[in-house]
mmCIF file of C-alpha atoms in Angstrom:
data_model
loop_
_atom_site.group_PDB
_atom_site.id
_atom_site.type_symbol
_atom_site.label_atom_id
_atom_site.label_comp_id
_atom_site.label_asym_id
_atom_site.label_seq_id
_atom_site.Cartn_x
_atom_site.Cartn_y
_atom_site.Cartn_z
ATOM 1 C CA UNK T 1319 -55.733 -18.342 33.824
ATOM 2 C CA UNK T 1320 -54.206 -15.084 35.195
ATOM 3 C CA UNK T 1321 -55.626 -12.841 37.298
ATOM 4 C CA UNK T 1322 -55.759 -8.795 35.570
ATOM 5 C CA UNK T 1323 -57.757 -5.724 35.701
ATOM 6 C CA UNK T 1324 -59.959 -3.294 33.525
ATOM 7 C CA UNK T 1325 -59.642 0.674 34.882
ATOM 8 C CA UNK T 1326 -62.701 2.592 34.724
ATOM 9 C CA UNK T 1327 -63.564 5.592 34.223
ATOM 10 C CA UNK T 1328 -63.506 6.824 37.156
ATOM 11 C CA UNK T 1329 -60.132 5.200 37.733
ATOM 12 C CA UNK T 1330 -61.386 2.089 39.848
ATOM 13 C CA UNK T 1331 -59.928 -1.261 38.601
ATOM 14 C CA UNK T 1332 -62.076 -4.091 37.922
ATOM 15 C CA UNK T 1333 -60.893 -7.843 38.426
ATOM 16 C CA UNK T 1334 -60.633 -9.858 34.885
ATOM 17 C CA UNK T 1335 -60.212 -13.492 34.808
ATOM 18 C CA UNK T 1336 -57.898 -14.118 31.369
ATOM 19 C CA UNK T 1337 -57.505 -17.548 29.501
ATOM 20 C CA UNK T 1338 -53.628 -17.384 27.902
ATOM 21 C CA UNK T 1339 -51.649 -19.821 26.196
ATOM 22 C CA UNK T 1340 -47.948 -20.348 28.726
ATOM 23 C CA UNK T 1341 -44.933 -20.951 26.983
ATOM 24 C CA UNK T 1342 -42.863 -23.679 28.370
ATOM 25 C CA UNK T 1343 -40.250 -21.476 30.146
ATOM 26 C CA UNK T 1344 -42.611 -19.527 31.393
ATOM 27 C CA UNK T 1345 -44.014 -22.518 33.015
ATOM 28 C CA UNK T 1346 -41.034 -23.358 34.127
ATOM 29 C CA UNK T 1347 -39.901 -20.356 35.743
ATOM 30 C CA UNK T 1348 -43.681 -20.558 37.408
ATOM 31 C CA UNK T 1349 -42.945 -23.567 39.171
ATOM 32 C CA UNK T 1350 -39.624 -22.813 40.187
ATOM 33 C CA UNK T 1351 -41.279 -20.520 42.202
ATOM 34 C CA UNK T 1352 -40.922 -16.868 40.160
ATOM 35 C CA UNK T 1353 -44.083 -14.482 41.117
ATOM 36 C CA UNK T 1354 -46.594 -14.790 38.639
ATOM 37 C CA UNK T 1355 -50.400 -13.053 38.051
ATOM 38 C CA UNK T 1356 -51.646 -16.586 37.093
ATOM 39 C CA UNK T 1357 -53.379 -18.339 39.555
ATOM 40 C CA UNK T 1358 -54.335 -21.322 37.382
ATOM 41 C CA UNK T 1359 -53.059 -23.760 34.727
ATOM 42 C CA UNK T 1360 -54.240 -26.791 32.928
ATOM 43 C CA UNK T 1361 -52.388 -28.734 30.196
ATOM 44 C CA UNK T 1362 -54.751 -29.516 26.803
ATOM 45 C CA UNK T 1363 -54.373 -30.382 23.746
ATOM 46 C CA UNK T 1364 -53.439 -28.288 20.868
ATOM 47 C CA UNK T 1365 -56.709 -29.871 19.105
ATOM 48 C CA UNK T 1366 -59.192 -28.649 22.370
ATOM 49 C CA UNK T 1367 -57.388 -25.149 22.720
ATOM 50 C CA UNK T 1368 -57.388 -24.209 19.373
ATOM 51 C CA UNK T 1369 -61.535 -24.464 19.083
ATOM 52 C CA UNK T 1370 -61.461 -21.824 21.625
ATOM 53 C CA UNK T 1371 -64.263 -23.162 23.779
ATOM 54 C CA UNK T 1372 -64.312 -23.172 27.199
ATOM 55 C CA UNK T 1373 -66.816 -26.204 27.427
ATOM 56 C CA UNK T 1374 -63.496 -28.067 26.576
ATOM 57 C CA UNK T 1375 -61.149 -26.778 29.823
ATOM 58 C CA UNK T 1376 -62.330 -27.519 33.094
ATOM 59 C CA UNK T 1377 -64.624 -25.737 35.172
ATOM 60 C CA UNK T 1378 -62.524 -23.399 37.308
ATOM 61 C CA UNK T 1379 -62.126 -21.648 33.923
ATOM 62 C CA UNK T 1380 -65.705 -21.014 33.173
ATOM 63 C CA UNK T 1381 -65.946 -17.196 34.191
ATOM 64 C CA UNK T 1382 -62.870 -16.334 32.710
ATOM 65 C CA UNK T 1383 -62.379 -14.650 28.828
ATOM 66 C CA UNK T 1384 -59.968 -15.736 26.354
ATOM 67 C CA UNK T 1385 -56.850 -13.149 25.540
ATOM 68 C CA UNK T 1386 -56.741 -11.108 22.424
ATOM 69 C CA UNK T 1387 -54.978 -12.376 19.746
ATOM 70 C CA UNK T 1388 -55.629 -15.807 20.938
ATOM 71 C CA UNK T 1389 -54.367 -17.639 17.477
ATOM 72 C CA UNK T 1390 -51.252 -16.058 17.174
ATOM 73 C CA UNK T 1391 -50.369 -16.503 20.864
ATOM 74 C CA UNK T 1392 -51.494 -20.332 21.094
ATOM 75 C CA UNK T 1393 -49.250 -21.204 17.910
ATOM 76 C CA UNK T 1394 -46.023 -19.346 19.712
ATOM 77 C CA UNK T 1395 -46.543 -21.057 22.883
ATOM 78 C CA UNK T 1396 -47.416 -24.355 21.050
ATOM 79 C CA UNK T 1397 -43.741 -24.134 19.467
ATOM 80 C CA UNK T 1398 -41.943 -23.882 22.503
ATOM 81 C CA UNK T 1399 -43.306 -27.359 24.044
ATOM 82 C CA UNK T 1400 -42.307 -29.303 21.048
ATOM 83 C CA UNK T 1401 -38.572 -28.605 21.842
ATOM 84 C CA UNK T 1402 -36.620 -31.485 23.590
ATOM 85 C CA UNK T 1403 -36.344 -30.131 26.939
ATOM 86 C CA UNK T 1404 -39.866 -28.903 27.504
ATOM 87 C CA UNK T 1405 -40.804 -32.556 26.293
ATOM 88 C CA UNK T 1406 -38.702 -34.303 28.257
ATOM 89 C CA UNK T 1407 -38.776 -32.306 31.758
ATOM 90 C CA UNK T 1408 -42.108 -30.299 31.319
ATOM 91 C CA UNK T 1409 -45.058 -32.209 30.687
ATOM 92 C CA UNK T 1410 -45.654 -33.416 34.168
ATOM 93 C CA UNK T 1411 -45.634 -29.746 35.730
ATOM 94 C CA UNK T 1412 -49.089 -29.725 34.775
ATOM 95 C CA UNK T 1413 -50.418 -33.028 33.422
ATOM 96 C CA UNK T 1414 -52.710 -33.076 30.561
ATOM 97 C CA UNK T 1415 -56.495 -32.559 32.357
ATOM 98 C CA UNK T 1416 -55.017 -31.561 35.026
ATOM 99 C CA UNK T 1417 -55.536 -28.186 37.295
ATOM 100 C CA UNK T 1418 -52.747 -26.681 39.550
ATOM 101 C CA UNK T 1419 -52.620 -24.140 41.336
ATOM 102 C CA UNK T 1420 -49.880 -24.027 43.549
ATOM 103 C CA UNK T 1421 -47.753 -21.245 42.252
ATOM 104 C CA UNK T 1422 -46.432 -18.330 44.032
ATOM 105 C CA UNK T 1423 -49.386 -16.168 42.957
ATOM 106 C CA UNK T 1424 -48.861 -12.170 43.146
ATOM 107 C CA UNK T 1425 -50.523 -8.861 42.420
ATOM 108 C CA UNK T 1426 -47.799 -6.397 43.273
ATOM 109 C CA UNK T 1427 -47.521 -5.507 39.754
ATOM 110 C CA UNK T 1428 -51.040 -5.428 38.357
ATOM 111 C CA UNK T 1429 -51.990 -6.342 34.962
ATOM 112 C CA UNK T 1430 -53.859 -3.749 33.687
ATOM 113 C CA UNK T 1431 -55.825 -4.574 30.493
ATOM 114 C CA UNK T 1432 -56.421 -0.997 29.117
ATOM 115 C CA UNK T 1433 -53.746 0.951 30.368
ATOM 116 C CA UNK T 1434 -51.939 3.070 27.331
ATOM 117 C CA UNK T 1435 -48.206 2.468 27.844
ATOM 118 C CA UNK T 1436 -46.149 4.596 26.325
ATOM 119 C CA UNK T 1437 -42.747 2.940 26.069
ATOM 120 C CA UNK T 1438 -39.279 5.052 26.285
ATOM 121 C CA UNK T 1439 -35.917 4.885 26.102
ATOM 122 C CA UNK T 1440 -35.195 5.239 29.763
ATOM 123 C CA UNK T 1441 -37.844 2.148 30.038
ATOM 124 C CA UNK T 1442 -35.318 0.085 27.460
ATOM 125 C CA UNK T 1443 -32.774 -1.098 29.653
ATOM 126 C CA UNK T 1444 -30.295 -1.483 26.077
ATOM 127 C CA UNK T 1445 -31.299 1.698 25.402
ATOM 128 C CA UNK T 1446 -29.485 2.981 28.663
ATOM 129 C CA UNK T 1447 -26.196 4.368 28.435
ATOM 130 C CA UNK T 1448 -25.691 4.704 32.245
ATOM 131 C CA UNK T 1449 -26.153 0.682 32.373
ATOM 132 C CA UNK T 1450 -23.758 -0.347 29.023
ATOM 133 C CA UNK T 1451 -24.969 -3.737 29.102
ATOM 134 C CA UNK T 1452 -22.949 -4.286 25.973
ATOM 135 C CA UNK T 1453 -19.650 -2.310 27.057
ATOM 136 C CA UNK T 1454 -19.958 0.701 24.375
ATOM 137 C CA UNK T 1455 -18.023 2.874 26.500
ATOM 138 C CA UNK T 1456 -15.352 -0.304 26.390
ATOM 139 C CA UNK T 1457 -15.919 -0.863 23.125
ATOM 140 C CA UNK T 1458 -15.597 3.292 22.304
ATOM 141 C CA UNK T 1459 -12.685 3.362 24.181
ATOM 142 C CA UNK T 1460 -10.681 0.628 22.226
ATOM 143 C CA UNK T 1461 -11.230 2.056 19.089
ATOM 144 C CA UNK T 1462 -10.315 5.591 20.109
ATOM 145 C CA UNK T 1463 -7.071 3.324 21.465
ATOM 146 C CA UNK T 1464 -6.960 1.693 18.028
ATOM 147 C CA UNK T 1465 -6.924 4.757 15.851
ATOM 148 C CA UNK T 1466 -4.776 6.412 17.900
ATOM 149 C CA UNK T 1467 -2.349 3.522 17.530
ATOM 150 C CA UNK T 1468 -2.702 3.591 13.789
ATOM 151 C CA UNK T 1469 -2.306 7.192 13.396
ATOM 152 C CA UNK T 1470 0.919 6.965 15.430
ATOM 153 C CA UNK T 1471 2.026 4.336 13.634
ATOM 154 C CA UNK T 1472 1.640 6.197 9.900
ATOM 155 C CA UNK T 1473 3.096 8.911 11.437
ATOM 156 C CA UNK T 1474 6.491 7.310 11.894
ATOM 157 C CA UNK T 1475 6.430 5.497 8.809
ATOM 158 C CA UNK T 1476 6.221 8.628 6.913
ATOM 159 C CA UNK T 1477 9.452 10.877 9.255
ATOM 160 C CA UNK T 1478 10.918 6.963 8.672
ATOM 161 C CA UNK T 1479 10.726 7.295 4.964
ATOM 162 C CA UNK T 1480 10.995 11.189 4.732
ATOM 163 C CA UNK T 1481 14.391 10.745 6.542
ATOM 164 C CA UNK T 1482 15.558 8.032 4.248
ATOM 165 C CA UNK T 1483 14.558 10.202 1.113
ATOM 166 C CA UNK T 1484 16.838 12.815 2.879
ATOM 167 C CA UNK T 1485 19.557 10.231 3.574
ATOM 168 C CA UNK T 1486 19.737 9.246 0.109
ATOM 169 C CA UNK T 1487 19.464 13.214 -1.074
ATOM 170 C CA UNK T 1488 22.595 14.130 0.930
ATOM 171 C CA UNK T 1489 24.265 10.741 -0.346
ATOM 172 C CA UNK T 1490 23.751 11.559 -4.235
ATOM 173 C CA UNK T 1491 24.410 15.495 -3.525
ATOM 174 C CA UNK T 1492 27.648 14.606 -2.261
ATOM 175 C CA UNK T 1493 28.835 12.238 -4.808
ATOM 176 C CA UNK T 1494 27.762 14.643 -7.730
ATOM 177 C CA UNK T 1495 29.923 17.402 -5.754
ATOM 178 C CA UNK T 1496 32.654 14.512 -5.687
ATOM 179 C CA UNK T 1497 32.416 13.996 -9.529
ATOM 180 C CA UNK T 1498 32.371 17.685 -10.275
ATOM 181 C CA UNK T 1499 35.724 18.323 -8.267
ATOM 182 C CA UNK T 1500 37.144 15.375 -9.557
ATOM 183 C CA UNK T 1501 36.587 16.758 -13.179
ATOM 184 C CA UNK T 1502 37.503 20.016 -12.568
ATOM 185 C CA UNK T 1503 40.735 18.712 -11.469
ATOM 186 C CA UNK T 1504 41.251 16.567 -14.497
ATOM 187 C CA UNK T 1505 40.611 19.645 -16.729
ATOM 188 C CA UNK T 1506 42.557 21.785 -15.310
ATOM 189 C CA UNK T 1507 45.465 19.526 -15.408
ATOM 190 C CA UNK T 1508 44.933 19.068 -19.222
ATOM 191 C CA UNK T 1509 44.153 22.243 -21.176
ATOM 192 C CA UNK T 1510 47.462 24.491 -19.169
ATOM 193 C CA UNK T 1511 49.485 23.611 -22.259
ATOM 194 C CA UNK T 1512 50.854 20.465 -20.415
ATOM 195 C CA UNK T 1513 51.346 17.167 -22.628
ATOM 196 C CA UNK T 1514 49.586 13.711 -21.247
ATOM 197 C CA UNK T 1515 52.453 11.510 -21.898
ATOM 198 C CA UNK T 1516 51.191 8.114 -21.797
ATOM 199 C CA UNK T 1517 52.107 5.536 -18.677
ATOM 200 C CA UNK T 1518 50.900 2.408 -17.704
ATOM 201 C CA UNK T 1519 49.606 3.049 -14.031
ATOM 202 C CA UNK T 1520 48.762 0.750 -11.640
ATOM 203 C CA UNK T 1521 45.888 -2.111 -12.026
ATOM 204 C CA UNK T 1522 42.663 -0.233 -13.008
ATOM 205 C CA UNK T 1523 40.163 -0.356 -9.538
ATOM 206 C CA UNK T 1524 37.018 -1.689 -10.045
ATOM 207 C CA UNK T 1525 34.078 0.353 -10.678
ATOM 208 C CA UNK T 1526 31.279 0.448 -7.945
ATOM 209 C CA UNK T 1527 27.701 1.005 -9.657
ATOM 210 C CA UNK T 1528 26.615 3.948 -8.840
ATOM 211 C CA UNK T 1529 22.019 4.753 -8.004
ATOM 212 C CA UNK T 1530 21.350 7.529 -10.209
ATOM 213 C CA UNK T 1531 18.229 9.551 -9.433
ATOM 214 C CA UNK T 1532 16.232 10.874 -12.681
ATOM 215 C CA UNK T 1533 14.306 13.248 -11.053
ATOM 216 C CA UNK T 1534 17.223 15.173 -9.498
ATOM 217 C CA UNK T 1535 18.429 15.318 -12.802
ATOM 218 C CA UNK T 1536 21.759 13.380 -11.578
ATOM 219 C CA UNK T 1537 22.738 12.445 -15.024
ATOM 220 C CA UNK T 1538 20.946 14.198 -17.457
ATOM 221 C CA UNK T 1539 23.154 17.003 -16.149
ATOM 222 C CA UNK T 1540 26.243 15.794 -17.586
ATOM 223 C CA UNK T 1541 25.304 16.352 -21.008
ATOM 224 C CA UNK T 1542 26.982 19.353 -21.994
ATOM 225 C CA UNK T 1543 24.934 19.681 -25.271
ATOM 226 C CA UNK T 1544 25.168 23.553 -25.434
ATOM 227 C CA UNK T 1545 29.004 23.934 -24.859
ATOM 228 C CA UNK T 1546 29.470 22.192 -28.497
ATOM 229 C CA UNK T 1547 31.227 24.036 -31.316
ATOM 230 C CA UNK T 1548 31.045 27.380 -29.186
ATOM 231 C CA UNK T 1549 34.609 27.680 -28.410
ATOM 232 C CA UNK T 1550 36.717 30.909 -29.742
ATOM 233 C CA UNK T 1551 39.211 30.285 -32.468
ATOM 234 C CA UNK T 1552 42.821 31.352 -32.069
ATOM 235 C CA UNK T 1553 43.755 31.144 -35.294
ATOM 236 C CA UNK T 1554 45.669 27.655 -35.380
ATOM 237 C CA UNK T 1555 45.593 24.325 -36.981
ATOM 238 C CA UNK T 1556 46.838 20.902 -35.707
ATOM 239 C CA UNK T 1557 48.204 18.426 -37.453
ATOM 240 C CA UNK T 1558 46.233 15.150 -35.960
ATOM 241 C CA UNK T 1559 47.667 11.108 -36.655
ATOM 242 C CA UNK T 1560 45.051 8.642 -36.139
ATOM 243 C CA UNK T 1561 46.900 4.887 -35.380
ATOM 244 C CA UNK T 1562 44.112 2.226 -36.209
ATOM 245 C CA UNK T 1563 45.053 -1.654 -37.001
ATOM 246 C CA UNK T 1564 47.881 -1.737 -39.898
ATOM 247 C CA UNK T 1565 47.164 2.178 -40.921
ATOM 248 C CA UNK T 1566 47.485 5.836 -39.930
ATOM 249 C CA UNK T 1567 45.526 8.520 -41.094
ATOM 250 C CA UNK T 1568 46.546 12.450 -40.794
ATOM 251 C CA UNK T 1569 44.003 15.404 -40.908
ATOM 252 C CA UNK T 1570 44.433 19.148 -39.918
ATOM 253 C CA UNK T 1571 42.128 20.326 -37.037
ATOM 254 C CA UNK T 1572 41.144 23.655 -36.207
ATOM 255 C CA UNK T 1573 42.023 24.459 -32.834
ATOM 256 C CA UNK T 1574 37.799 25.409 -32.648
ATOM 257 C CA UNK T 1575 36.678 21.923 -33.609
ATOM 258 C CA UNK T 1576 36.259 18.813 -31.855
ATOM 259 C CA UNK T 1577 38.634 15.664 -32.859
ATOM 260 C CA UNK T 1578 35.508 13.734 -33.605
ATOM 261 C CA UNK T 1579 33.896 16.348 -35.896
ATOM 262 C CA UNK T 1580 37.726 16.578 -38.294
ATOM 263 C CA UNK T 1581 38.152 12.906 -38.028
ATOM 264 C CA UNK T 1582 34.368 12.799 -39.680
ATOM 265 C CA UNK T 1583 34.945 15.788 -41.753
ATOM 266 C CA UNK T 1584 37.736 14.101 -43.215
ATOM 267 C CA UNK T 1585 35.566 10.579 -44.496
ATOM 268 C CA UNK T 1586 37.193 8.922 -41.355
ATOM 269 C CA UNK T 1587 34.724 6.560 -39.611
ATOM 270 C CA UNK T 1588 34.844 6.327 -35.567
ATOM 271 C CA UNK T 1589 32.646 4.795 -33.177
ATOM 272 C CA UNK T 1590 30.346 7.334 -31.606
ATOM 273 C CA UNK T 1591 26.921 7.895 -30.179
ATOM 274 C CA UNK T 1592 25.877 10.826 -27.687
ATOM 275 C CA UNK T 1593 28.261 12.998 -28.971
ATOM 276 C CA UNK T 1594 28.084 14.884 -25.633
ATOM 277 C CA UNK T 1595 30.429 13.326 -23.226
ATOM 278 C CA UNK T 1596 28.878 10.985 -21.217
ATOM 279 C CA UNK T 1597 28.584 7.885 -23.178
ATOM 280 C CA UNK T 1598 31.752 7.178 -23.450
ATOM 281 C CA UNK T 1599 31.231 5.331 -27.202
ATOM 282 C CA UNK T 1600 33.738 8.013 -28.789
ATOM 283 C CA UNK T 1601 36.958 7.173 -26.463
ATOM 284 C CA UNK T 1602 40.326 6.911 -27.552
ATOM 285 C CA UNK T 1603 43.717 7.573 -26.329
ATOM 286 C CA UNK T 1604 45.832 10.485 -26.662
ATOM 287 C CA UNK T 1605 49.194 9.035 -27.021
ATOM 288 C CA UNK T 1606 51.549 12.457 -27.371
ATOM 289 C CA UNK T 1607 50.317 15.972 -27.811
ATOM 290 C CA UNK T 1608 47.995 18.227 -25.265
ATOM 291 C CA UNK T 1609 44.250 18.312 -25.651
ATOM 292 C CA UNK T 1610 41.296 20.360 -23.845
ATOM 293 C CA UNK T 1611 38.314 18.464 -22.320
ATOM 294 C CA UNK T 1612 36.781 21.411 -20.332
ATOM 295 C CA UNK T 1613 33.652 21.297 -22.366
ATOM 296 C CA UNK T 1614 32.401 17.748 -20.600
ATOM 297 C CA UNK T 1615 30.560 18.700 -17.671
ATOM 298 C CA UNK T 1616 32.124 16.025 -15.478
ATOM 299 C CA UNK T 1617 34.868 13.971 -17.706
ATOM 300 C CA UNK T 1618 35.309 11.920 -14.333
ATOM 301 C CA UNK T 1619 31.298 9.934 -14.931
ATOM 302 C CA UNK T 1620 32.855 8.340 -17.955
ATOM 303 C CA UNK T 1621 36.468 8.340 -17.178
ATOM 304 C CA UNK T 1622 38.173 7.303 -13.686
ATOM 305 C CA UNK T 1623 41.743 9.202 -12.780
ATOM 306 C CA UNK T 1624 43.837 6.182 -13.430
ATOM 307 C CA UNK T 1625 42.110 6.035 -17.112
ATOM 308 C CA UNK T 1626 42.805 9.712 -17.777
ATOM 309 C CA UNK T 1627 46.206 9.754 -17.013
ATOM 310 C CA UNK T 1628 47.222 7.009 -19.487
ATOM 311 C CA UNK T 1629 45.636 9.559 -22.266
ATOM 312 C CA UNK T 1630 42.521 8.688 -22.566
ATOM 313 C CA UNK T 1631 39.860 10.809 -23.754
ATOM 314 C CA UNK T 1632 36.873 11.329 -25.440
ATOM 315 C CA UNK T 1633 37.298 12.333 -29.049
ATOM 316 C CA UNK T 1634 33.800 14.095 -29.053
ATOM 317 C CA UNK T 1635 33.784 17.076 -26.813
ATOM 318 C CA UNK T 1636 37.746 17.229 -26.567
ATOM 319 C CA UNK T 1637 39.792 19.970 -28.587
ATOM 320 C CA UNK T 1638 43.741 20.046 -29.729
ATOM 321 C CA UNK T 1639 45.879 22.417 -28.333
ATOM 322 C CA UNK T 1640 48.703 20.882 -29.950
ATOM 323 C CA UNK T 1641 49.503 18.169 -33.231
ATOM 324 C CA UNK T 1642 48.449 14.884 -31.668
ATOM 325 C CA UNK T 1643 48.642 11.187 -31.944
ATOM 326 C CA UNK T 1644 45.676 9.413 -31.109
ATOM 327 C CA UNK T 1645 45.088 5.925 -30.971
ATOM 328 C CA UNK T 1646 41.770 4.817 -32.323
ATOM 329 C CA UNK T 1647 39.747 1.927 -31.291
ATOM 330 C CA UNK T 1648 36.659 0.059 -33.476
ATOM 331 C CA UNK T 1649 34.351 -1.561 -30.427
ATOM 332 C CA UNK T 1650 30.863 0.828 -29.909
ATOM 333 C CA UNK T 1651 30.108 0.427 -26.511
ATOM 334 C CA UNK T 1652 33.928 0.702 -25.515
ATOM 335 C CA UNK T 1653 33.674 -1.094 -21.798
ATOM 336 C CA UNK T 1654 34.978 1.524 -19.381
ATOM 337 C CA UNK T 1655 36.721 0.463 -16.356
ATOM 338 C CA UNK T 1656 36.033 -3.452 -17.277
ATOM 339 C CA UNK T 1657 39.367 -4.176 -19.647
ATOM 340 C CA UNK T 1658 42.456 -2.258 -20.291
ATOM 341 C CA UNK T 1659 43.061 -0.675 -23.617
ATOM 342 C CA UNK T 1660 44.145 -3.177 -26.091
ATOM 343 C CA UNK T 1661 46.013 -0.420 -27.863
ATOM 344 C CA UNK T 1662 45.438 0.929 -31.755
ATOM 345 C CA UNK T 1663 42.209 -0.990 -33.288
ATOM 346 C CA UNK T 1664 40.672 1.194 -34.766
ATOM 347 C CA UNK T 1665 39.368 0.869 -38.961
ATOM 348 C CA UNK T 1666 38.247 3.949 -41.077
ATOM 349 C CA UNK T 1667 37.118 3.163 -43.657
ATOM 350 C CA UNK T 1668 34.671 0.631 -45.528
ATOM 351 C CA UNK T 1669 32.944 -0.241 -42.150
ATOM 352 C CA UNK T 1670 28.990 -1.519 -41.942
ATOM 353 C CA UNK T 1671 26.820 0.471 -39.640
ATOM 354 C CA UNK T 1672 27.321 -1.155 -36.212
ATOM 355 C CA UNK T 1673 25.225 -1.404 -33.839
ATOM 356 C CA UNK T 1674 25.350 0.332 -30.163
ATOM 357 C CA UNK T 1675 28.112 -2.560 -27.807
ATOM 358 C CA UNK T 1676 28.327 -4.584 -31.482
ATOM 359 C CA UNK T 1677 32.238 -4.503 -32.564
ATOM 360 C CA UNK T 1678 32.436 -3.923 -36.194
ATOM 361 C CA UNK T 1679 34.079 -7.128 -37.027
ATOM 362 C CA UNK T 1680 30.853 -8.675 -36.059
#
């Protein structure tokens, strides 16, 4: 039974005697000694204090009124003392048919029935910022620390990556610039009316692959398509001997016209595919005579300097300047800087189509 009050109208408060159901902590916390408004308690039965009739409680309860929402309140309290502790460690507090009042009974803060309450945020002590019972400015603060963290860290993968994309630029600008000089070199060297007398150099250095870059156009610019069959004619013909295996064959050339395009003129059949310098299908070697290869846009992607100086050359986008003797050889896919030439094998005639790195005997 706790002790409350009704206000008046005319603002006075009026004692009221209440009948409420006690949970078992709040029981607890009662006789541990907490101030309380209730200034008696019995224990009953679930049975007597759900009838709701005070001829069933003791006497000391007789003027008093039972709560609103009496029901509801009786089966939450009810729940609580069927839990282990409160049967173990509560039930004598108040014995069943027992009274007690020997708590620390209080009215500083009066229980006032029909007061209107209106609840805030400053009255919500979660609600209060200036408290942070849950750390939020903590918690705000780490994640602030977090995304900063984050944002650092994408920022130096992408310089990290930006500066390897410019690393590899510089690398592949550099070896194109490379390649071009070494080609220009090789051409001019050529085409000044100087013969390539064949010699066997020293042991052919392996090639190192090389990371081509599509997108920079790194290889697709040397093709040379345009520069074919635009050449200005002089006026001359060359007499050109083509050594395959057991045979020779001799055609005239204009000194306008690629090897490759007499040799086919002329019913001869030699390996080929691009037909624009870079494949490297075509080559064969220039044995005696003088030759001009400045149409390739860089003759050193296909050819090294060791393999250009024994003669070799290739047949597509290379014009006479002199009668030549070329040594022909019959494997598509001719592999460049893996074997050394194996001299005249080439065949002209009655040959099946081959396919591209099949050798015709195959």
């Amino acid at each position: 039974m706790s002790h409350c009050f009704k206000k008046a109208d005319d603002g006075r408060l009026a004692d009221v005697m209440v009948i409420e159901p006690i949970s078992s902590s709040s029981l607890e916390c009662m006789a541990a000694g907490a101030k309380t408004s209730f200034k008696l308690a019995t224990g009953v039965s679930f049975g007597d204090a759900s009838a709701r009739d005070k001829a069933r409680l003791p006497g000391e309860f007789a003027d008093a009124v039972f709560c609103d929402e009496w029901a509801y309140r009786l089966n939450a309290a009810a729940r609580t003392w069927q839990r282990p502790h409160a049967q173990d460690n509560l039930m004598d507090i108040v014995p069943l048919g027992k009274v007690r009042s020997a708590f620390n009974f209080s009215l500083d803060n009066k229980r006032v029935l029909n007061f209107d309450n209106v609840v805030t945020d400053d009255d919500n002590v979660k609600q209060d910022m200036s408290i942070d019972v849950y750390g939020r400015a903590d918690k705000k603060a780490r994640d602030e620390a977090m995304a900063a963290a984050a944002a650092e860290a994408d920022a130096a993968a992408a310089a990290a990556k930006e500066a390897e994309a410019d690393e590899l630029d510089a690398l592949l600008a550099a070896m194109a610039a490379r390649m071009r000089a070494a080609g220009a070199s090789s051409s001019s060297s050529s085409r000044g009316g100087a013969a390539c007398a064949p010699r066997r150099g020293p042991a052919r250095p392996a090639r190192c692959p090389v990371r081509v870059c599509a997108a920079e156009g790194f290889c697709r610019d040397k093709v040379n398509v345009e520069a074919r069959g635009k050449a200005a004619s002089a006026g001359k013909t060359y007499r050109l001997s083509f050594v395959g295996s057991g045979e020779t064959k001799e055609i005239d050339c204009p000194d306008d016209t690629y090897i490759l395009d007499a040799a086919e003129a002329a019913g001869l059949d030699l390996p080929a595919t691009c037909k624009s310098g870079i494949c490297g299908t075509c080559v064969g070697r220039i044995a005696s005579g003088t030759f001009d290869p400045s149409d390739i846009a860089d003759i050193s992607f296909t050819l090294n300097e060791d393999e250009q100086a024994q003669g070799l050359a290739m047949l597509c986008m290379t014009r006479p300047t002199s009668d030549l003797v070329i040594e022909t050889q019959c494997d598509w896919g001719y592999s460049l800087g893996v074997k050394e030439w194996e001299g005249a094998t080439g065949q002209f005639s009655a040959t099946p189509d081959p396919l591209m790195g099949k050798k015709w005997q195959e």
